[in-house]
mmCIF file of C-alpha atoms in Angstrom:
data_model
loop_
_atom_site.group_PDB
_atom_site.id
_atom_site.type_symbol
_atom_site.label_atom_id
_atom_site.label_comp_id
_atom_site.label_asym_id
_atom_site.label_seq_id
_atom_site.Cartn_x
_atom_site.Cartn_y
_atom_site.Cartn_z
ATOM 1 C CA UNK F 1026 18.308 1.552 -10.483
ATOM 2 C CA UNK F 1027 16.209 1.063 -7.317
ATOM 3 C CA UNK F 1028 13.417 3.134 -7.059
ATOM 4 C CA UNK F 1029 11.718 4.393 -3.507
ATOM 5 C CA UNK F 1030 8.021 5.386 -2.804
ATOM 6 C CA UNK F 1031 8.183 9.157 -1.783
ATOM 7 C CA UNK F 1032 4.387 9.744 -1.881
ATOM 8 C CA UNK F 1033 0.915 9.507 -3.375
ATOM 9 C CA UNK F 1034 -1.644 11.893 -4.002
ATOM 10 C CA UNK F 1035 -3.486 14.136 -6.361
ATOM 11 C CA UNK F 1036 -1.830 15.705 -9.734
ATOM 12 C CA UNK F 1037 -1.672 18.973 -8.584
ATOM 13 C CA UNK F 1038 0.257 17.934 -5.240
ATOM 14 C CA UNK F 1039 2.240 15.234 -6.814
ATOM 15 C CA UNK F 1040 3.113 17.706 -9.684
ATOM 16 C CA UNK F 1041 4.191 20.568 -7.150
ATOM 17 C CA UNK F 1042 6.143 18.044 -4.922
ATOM 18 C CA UNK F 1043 8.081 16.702 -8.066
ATOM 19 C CA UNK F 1044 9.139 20.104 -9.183
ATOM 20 C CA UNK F 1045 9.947 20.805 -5.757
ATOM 21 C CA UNK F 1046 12.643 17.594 -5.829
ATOM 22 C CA UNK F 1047 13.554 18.295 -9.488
ATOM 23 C CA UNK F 1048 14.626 22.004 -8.294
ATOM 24 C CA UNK F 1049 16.875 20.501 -5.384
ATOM 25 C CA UNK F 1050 18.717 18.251 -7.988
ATOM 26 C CA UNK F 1051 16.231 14.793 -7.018
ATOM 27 C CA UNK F 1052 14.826 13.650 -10.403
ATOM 28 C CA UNK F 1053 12.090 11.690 -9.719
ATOM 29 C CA UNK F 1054 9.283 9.553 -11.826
ATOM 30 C CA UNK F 1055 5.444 9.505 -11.479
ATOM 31 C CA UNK F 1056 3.288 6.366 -11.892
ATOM 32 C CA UNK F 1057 0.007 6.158 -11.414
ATOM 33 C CA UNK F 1058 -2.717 3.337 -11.190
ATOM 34 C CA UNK F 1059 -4.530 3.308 -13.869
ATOM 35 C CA UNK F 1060 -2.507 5.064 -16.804
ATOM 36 C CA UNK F 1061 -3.088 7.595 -19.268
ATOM 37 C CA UNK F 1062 -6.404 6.222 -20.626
ATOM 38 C CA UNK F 1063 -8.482 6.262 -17.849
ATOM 39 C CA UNK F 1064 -7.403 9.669 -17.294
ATOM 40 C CA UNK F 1065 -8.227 10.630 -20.638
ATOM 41 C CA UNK F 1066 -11.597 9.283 -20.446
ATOM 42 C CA UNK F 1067 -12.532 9.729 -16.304
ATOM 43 C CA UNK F 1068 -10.616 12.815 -15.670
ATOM 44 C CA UNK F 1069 -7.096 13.120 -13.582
ATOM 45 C CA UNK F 1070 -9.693 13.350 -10.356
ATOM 46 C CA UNK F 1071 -10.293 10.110 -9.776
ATOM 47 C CA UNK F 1072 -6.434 8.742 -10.363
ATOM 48 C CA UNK F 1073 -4.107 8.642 -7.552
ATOM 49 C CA UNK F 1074 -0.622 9.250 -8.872
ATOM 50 C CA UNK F 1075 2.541 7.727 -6.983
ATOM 51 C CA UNK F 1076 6.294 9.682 -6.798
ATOM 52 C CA UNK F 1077 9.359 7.826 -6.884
ATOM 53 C CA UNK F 1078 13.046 8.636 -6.506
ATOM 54 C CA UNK F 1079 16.223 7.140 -6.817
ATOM 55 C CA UNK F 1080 17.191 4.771 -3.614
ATOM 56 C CA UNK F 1081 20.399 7.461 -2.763
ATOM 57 C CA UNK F 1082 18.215 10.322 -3.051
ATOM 58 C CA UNK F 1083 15.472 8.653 -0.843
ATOM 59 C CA UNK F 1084 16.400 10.635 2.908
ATOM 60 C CA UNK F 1085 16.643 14.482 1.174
ATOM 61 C CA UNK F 1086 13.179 13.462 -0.485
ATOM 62 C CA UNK F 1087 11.756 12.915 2.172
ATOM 63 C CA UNK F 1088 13.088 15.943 3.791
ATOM 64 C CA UNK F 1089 12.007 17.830 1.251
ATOM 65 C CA UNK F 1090 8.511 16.062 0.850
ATOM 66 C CA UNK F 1091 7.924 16.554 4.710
ATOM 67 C CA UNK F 1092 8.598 20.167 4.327
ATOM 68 C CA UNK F 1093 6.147 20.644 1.660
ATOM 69 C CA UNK F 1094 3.772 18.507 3.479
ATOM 70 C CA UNK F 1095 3.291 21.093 6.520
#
């Protein structure tokens, strides 16, 4: 399964664009830098958080990640 980088951001914009994709049938997985830990301890503020899709869903992601964007 290859995976494609649809964007990176906050929690709160990376959560909202992932239940966006999830709604339209995309599922999608969230990484971020430095894990669940540092979150625990720092707060989710200071993590940047990454949203990936599956390479045949990559175009209607995008789509749909452009349009959520504006």
């Amino acid at each position: 399964m290859e995976l494609v980088h649809i964007q990176s951001g906050g929690k709160l914009d990376i959560s909202l664009l992932k239940g966006i994709l999830e709604e339209n049938g995309i599922k999608t997985i969230v990484k971020s830098n430095h894990g669940q830990g540092f979150v625990i301890r720092a707060g989710n503020l200071f993590e940047e958080y990454h949203l990936f899709v599956q390479a045949e869903n990559e175009v209607s992601a995008k789509e749909l990640a452009s349009l959520y964007s504006k």
